[in-house]
PDB file of C-alpha atoms in Angstrom:
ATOM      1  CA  UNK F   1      34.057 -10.326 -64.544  1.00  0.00           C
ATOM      2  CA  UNK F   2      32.357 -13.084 -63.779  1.00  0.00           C
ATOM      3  CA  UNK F   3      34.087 -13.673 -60.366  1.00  0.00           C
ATOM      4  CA  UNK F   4      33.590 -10.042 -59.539  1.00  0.00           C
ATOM      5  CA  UNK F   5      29.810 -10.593 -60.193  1.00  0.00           C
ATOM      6  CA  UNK F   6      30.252 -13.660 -57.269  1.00  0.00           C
ATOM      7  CA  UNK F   7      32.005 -11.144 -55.180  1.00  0.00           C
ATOM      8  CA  UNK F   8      28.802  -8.542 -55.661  1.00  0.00           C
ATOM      9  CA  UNK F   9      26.589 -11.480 -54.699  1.00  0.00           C
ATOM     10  CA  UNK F  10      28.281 -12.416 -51.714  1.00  0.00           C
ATOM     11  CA  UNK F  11      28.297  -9.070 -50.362  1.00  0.00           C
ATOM     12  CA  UNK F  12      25.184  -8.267 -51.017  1.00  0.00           C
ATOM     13  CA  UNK F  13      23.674 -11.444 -49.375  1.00  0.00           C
ATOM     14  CA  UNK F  14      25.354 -10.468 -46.464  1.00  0.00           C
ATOM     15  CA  UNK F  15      24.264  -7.337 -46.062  1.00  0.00           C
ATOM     16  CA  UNK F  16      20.713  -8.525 -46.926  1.00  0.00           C
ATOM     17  CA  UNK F  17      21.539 -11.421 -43.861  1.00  0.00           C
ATOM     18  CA  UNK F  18      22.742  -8.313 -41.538  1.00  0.00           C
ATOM     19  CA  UNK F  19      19.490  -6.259 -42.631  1.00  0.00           C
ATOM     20  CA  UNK F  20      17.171  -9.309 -41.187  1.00  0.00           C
ATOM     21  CA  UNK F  21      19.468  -9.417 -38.079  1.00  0.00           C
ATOM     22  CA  UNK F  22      18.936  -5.790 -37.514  1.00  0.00           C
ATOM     23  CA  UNK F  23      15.678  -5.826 -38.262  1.00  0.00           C
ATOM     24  CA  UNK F  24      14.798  -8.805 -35.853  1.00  0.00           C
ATOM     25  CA  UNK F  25      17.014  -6.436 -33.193  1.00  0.00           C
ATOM     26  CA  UNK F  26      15.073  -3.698 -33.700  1.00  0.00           C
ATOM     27  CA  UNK F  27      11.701  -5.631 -33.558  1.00  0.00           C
ATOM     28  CA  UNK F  28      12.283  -6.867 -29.879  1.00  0.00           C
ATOM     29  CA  UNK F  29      14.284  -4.241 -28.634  1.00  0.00           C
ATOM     30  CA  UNK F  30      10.738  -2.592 -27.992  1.00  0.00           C
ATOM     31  CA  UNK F  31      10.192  -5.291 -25.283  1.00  0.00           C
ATOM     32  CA  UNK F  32      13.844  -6.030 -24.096  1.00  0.00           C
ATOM     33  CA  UNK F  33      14.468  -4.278 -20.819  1.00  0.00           C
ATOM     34  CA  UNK F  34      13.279  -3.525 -17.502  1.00  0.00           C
ATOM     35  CA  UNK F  35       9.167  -2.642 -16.931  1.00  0.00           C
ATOM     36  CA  UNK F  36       7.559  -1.412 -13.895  1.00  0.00           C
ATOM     37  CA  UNK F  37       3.791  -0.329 -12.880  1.00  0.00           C
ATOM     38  CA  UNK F  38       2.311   3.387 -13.671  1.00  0.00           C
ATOM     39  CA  UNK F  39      -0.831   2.809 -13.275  1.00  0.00           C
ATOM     40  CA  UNK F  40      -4.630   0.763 -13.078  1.00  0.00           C
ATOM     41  CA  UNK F  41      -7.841   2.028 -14.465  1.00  0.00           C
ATOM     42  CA  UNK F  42     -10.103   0.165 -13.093  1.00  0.00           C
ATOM     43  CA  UNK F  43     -14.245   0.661 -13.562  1.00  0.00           C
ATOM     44  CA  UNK F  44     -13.315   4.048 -14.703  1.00  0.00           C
ATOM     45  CA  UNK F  45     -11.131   4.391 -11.761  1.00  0.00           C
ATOM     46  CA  UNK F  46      -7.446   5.194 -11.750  1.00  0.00           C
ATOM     47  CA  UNK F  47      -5.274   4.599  -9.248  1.00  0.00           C
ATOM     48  CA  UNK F  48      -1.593   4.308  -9.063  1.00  0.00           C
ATOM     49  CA  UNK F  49      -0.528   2.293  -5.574  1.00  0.00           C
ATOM     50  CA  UNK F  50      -2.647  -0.670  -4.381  1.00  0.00           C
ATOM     51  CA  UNK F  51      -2.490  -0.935  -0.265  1.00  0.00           C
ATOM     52  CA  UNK F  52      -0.564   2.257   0.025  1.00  0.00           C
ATOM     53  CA  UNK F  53       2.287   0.102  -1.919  1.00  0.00           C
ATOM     54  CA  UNK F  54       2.718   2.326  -5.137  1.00  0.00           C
ATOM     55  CA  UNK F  55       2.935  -0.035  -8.240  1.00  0.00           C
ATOM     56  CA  UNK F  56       5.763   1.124  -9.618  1.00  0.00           C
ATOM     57  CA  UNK F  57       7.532  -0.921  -6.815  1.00  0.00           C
ATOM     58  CA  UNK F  58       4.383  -3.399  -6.874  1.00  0.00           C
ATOM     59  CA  UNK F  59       4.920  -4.507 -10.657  1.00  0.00           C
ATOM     60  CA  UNK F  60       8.537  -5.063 -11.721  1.00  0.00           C
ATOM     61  CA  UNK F  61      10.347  -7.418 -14.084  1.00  0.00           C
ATOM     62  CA  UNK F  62      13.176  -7.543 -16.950  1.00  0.00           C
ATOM     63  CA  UNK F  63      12.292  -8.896 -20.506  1.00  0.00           C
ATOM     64  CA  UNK F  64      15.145 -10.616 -21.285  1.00  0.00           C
ATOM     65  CA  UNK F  65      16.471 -11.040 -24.696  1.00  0.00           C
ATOM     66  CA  UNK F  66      16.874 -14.645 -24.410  1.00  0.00           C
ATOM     67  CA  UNK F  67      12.810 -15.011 -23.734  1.00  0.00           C
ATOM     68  CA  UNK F  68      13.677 -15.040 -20.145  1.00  0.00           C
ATOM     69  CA  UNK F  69      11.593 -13.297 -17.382  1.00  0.00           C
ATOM     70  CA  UNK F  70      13.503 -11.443 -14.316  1.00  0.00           C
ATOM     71  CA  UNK F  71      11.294 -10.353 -11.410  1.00  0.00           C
ATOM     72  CA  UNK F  72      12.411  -8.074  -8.685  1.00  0.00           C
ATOM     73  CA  UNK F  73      12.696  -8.634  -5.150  1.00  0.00           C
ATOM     74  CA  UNK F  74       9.503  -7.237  -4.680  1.00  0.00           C
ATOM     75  CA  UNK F  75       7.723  -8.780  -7.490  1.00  0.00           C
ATOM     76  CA  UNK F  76       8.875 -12.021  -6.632  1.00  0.00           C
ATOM     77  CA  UNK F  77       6.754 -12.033  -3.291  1.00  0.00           C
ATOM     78  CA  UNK F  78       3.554 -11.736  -5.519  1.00  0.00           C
ATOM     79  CA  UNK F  79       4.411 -15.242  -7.484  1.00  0.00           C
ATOM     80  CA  UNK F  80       5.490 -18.826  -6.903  1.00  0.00           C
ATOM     81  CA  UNK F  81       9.546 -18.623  -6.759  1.00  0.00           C
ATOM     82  CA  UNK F  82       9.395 -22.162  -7.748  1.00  0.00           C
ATOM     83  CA  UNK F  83       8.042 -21.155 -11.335  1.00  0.00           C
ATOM     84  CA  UNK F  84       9.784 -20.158 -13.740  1.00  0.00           C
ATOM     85  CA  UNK F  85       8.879 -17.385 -16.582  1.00  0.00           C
ATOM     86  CA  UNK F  86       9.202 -17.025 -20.357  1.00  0.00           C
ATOM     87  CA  UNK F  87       8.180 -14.209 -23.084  1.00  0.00           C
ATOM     88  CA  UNK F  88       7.846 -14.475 -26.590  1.00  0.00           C
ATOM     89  CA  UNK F  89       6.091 -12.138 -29.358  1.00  0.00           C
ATOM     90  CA  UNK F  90       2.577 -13.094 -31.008  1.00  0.00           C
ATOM     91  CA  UNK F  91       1.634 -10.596 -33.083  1.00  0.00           C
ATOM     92  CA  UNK F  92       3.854  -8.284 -35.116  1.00  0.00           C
ATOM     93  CA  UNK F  93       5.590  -5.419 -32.742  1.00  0.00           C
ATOM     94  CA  UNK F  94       2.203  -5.491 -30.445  1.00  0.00           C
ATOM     95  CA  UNK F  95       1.652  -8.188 -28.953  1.00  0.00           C
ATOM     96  CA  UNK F  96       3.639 -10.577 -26.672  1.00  0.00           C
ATOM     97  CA  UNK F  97       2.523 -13.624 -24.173  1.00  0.00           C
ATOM     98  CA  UNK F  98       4.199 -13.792 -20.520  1.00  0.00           C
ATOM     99  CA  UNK F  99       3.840 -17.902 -19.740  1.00  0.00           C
ATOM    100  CA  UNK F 100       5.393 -19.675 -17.224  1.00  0.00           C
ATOM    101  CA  UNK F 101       6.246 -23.864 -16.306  1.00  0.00           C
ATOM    102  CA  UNK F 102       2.838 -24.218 -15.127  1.00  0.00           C
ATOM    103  CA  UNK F 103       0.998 -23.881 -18.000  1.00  0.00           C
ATOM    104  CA  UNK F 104       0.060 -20.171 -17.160  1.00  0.00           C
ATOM    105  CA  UNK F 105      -0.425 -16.899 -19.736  1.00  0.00           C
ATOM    106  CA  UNK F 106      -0.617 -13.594 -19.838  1.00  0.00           C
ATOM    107  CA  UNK F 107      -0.851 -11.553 -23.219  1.00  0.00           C
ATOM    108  CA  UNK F 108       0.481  -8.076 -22.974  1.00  0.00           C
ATOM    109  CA  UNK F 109       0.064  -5.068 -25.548  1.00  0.00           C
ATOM    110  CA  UNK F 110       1.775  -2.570 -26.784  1.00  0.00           C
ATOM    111  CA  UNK F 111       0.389   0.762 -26.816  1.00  0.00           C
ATOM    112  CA  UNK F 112       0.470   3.944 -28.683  1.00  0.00           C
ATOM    113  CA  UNK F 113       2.174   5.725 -25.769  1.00  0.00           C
ATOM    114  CA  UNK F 114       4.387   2.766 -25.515  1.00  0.00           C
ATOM    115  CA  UNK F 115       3.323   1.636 -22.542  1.00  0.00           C
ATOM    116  CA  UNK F 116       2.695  -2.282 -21.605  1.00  0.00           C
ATOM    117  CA  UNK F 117      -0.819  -3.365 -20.919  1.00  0.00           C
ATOM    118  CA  UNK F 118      -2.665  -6.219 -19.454  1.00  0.00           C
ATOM    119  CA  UNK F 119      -6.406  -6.272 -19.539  1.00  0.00           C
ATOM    120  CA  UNK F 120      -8.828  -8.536 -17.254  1.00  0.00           C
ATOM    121  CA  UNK F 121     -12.433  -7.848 -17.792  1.00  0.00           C
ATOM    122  CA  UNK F 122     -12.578  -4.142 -16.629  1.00  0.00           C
ATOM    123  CA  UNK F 123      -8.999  -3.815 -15.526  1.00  0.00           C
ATOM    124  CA  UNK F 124      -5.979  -2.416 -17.507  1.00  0.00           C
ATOM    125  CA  UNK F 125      -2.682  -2.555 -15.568  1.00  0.00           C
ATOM    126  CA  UNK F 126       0.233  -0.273 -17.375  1.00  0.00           C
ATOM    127  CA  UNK F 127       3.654  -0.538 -17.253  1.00  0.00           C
ATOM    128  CA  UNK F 128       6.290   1.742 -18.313  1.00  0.00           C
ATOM    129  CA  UNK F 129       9.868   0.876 -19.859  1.00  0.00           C
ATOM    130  CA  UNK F 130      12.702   2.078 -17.326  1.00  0.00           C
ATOM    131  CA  UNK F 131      16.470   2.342 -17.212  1.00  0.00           C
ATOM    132  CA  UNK F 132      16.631   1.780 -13.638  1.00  0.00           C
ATOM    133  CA  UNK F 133      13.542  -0.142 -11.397  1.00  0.00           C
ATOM    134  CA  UNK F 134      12.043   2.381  -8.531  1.00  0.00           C
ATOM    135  CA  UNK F 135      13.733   1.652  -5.201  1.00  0.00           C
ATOM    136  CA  UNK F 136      10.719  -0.120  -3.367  1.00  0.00           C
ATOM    137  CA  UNK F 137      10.825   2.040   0.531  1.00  0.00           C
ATOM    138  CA  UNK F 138       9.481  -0.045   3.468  1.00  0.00           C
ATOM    139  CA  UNK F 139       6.412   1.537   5.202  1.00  0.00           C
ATOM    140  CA  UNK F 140       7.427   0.888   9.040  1.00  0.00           C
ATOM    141  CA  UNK F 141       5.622  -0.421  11.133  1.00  0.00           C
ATOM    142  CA  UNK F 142       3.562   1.768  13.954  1.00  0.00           C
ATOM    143  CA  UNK F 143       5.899   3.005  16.718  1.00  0.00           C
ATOM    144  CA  UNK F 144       5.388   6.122  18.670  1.00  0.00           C
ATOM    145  CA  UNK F 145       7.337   8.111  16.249  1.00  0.00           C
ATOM    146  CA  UNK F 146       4.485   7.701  14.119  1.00  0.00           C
ATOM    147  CA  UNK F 147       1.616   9.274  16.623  1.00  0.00           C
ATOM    148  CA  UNK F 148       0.638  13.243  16.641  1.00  0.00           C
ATOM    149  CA  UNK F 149       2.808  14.698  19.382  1.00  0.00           C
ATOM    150  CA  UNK F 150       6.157  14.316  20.714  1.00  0.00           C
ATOM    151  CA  UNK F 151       5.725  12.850  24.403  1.00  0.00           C
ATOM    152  CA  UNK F 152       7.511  14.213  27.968  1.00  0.00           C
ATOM    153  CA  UNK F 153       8.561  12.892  30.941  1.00  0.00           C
ATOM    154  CA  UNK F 154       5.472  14.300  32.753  1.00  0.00           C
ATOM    155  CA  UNK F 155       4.301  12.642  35.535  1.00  0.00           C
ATOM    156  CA  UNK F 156       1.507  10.541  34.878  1.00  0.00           C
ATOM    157  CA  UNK F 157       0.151   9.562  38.709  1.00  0.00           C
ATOM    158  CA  UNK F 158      -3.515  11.874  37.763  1.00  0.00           C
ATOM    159  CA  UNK F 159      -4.112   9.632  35.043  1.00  0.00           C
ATOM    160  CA  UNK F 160      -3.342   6.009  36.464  1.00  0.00           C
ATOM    161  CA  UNK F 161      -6.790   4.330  37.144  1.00  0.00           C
ATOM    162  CA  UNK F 162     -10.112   3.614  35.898  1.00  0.00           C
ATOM    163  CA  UNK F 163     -12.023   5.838  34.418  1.00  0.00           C
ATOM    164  CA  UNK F 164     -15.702   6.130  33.216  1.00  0.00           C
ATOM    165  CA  UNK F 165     -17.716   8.626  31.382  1.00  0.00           C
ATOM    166  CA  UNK F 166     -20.058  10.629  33.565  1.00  0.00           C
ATOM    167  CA  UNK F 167     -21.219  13.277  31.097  1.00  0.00           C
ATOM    168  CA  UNK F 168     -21.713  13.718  27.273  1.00  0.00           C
ATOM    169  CA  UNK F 169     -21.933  16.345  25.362  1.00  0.00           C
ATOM    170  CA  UNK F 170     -23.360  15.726  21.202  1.00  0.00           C
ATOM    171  CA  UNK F 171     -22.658  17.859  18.449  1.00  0.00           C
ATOM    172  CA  UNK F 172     -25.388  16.728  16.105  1.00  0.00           C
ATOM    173  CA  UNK F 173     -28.143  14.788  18.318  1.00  0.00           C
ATOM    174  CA  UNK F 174     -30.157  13.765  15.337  1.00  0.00           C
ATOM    175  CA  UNK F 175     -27.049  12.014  13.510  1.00  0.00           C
ATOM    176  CA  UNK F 176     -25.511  10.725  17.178  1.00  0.00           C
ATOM    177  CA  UNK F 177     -27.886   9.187  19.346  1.00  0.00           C
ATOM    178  CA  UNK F 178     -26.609   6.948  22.161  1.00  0.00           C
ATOM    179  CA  UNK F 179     -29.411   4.148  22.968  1.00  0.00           C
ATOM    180  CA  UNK F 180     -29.282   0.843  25.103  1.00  0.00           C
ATOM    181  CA  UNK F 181     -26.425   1.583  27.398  1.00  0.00           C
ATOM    182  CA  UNK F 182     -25.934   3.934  30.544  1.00  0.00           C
ATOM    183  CA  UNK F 183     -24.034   6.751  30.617  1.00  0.00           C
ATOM    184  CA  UNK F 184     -21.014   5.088  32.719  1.00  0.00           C
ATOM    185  CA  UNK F 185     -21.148   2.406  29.833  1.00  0.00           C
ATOM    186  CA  UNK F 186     -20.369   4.260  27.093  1.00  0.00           C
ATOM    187  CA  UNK F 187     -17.097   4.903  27.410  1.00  0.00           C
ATOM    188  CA  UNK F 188     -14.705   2.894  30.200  1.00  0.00           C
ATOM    189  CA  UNK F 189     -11.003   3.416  30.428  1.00  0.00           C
ATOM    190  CA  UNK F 190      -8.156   1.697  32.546  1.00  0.00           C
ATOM    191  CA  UNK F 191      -4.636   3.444  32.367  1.00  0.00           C
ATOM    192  CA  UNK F 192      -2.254   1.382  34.073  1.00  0.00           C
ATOM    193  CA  UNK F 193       1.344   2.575  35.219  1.00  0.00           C
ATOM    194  CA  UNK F 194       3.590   0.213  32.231  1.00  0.00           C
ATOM    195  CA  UNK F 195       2.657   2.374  29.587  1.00  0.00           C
ATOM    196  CA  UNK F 196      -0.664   0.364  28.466  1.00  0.00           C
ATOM    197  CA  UNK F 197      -4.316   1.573  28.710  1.00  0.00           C
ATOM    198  CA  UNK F 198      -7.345  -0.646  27.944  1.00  0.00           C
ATOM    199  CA  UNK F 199     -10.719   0.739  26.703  1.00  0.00           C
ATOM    200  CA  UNK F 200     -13.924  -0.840  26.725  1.00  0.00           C
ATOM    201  CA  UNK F 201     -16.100   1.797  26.062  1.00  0.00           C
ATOM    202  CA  UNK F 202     -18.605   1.083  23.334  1.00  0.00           C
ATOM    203  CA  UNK F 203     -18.306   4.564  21.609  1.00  0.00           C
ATOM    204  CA  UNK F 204     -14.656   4.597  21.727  1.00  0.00           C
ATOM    205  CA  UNK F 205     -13.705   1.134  20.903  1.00  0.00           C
ATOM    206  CA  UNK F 206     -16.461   0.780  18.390  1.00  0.00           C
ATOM    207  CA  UNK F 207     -17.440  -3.087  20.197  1.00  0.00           C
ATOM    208  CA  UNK F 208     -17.895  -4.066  23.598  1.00  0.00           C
ATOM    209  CA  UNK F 209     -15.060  -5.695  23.672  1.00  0.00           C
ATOM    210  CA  UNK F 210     -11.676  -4.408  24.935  1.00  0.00           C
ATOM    211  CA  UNK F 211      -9.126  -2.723  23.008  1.00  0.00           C
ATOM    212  CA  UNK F 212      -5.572  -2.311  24.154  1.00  0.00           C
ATOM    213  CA  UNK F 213      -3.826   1.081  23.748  1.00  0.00           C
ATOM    214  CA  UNK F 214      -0.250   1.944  24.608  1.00  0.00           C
ATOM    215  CA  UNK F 215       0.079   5.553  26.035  1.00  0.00           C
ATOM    216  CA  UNK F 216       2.794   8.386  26.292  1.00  0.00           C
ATOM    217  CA  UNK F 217       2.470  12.160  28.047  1.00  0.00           C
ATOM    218  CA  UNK F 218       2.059  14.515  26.454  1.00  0.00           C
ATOM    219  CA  UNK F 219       2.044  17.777  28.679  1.00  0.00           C
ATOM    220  CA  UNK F 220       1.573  17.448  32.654  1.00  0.00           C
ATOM    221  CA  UNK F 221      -2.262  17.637  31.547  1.00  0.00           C
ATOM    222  CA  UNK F 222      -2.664  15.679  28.485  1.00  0.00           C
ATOM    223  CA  UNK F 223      -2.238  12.044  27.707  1.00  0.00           C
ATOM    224  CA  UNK F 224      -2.204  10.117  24.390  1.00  0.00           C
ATOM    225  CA  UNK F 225      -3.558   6.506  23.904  1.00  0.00           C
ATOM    226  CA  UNK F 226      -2.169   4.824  20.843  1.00  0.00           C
ATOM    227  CA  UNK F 227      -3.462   1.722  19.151  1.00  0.00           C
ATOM    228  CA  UNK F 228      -1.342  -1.314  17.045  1.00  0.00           C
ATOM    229  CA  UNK F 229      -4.221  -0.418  13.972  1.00  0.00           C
ATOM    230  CA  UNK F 230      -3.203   3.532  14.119  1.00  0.00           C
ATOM    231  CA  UNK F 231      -5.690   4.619  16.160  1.00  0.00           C
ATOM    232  CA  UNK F 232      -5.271   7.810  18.280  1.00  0.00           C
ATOM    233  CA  UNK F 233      -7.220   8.930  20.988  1.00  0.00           C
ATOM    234  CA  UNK F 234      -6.191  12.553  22.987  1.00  0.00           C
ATOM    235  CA  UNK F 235      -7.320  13.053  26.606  1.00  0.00           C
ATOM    236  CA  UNK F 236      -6.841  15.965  28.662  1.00  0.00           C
ATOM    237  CA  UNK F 237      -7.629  16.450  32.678  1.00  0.00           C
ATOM    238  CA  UNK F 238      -9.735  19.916  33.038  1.00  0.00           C
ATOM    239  CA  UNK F 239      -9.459  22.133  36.078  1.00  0.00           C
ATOM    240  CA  UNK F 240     -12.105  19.827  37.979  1.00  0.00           C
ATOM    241  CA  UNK F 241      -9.905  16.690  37.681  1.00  0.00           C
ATOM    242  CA  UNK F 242     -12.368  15.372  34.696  1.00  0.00           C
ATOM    243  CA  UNK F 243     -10.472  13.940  31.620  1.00  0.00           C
ATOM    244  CA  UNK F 244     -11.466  15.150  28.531  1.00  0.00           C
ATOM    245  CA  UNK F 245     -12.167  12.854  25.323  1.00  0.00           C
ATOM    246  CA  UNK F 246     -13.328  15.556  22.474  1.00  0.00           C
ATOM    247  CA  UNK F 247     -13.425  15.110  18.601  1.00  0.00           C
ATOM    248  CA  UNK F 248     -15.644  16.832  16.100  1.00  0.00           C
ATOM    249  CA  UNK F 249     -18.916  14.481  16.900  1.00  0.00           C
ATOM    250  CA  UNK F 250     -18.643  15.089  20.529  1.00  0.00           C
ATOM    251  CA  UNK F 251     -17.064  16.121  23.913  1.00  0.00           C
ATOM    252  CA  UNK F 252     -16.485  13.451  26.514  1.00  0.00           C
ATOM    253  CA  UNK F 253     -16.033  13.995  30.217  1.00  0.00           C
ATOM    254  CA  UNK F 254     -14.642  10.887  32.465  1.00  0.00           C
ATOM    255  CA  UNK F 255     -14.523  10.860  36.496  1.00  0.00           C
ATOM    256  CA  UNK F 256     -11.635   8.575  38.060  1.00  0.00           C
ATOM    257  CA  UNK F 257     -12.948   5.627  40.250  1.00  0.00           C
TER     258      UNK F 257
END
């Protein structure tokens, strides 16, 4: 009897041992796994890519069940690779601090949507617990595949030259009123025969200084001027041999030199 009483007491520490274990398992397995960015609230504000990045690729790391902290490729460019990262819980299923070699923190919390939040001041950053991290797609960089029409082997020889405008046409005078320059000022334009056009115009380029386009035809009578920052600017030759600048402020005419 008695040593079946030692047998009971055996077992039942041991399943008391295995309770604690699966307890302590089920505790962190709330934070074990891969997180990645949903979205900020900021001021109000909610947004969910910063710098046309969304944050979903932005924000991405593994808590690891040894306390370690995984980044992904794309996280990594937003810290020092030379650091490295630890987690550990604080606070009861709610809480746990991110800190790294360099004496740096970050407490995160655990919502009641299960989402991961950090909070600075008036910004709340949340994260959501994946299977798989979002495959992070590379915005290219500007080409001419990226400009409003398709472009033709037209012949550009009407266009090739300097250009200034000789007559303006405003949609709205009382919100667009041109001061301090001369009409031939306002907008200049050299298209030269490699493919690059400079503008010094001061309506078009914004500055008095020049701004260098790269252009492609078109049609036999329109001609597209493409900048490095994205900007677009569509000129056509009318039936006078005047080319044509028009937007939704105002129409443009420009006589060849």
């Amino acid at each position: 009897m008695k040593k079946s009483i030692i047998l009971f007491a055996m077992v039942l520490s041991i399943v008391c041992a295995s309770c604690r274990q699966n307890s302590k398992a089920e505790k962190i397995s709330q934070f074990v796994g891969k997180w990645q960015g949903l979205k900020i609230v900021a001021y109000g504000e909610e947004c969910e890519e910063l710098s046309d990045i969304p944050l979903n690729t932005l924000y991405q790391f593994e808590l690891c069940e040894n306390g370690s902290v995984i980044f992904s490729e794309t996280s990594r460019e937003l810290i020092d690779n030379d650091v490295t990262w630890n987690w550990r819980e604080i606070s009861d299923g709610t809480e746990i601090e991110l800190y790294n070699s360099d004496d740096d923190t970050d407490v995160c919390t655990l919502d009641s949507d299960g989402l991961l939040c950090f909070s600075e001041k008036d910004t709340i950053l949340y994260l959501e617990k994946v299977s798989e991290f979002s495959p992070y797609v590379e915005i290219p960089e500007e080409t001419t595949e990226s400009t409003t029409h398709e472009y033709t082997d037209s012949d550009p020889t009407a266009f090739i030259g300097e250009w200034e405008s000789t007559k303006i046409s405003v949609r709205n005078k009382k919100q667009y009123l041109i001061t301090d320059y001369s009409l031939e000022d306002i907008f200049r334009l050299t298209i030269n025969s490699d493919n690059t056009a400079v503008v010094s115009g001061i309506e078009i380029s914004g500055s008095e200084n020049p701004v260098n386009y790269t252009w492609g035809m078109v049609s036999d009578t329109e001609i597209e001027l493409f900048s490095s920052n994205g900007s677009i600017i569509l000129l056509s030759l009318d039936n006078k041999g005047l080319l044509v600048y028009d937007n939704s402020d105002m129409t443009v005419y420009l006589k060849k030199l």
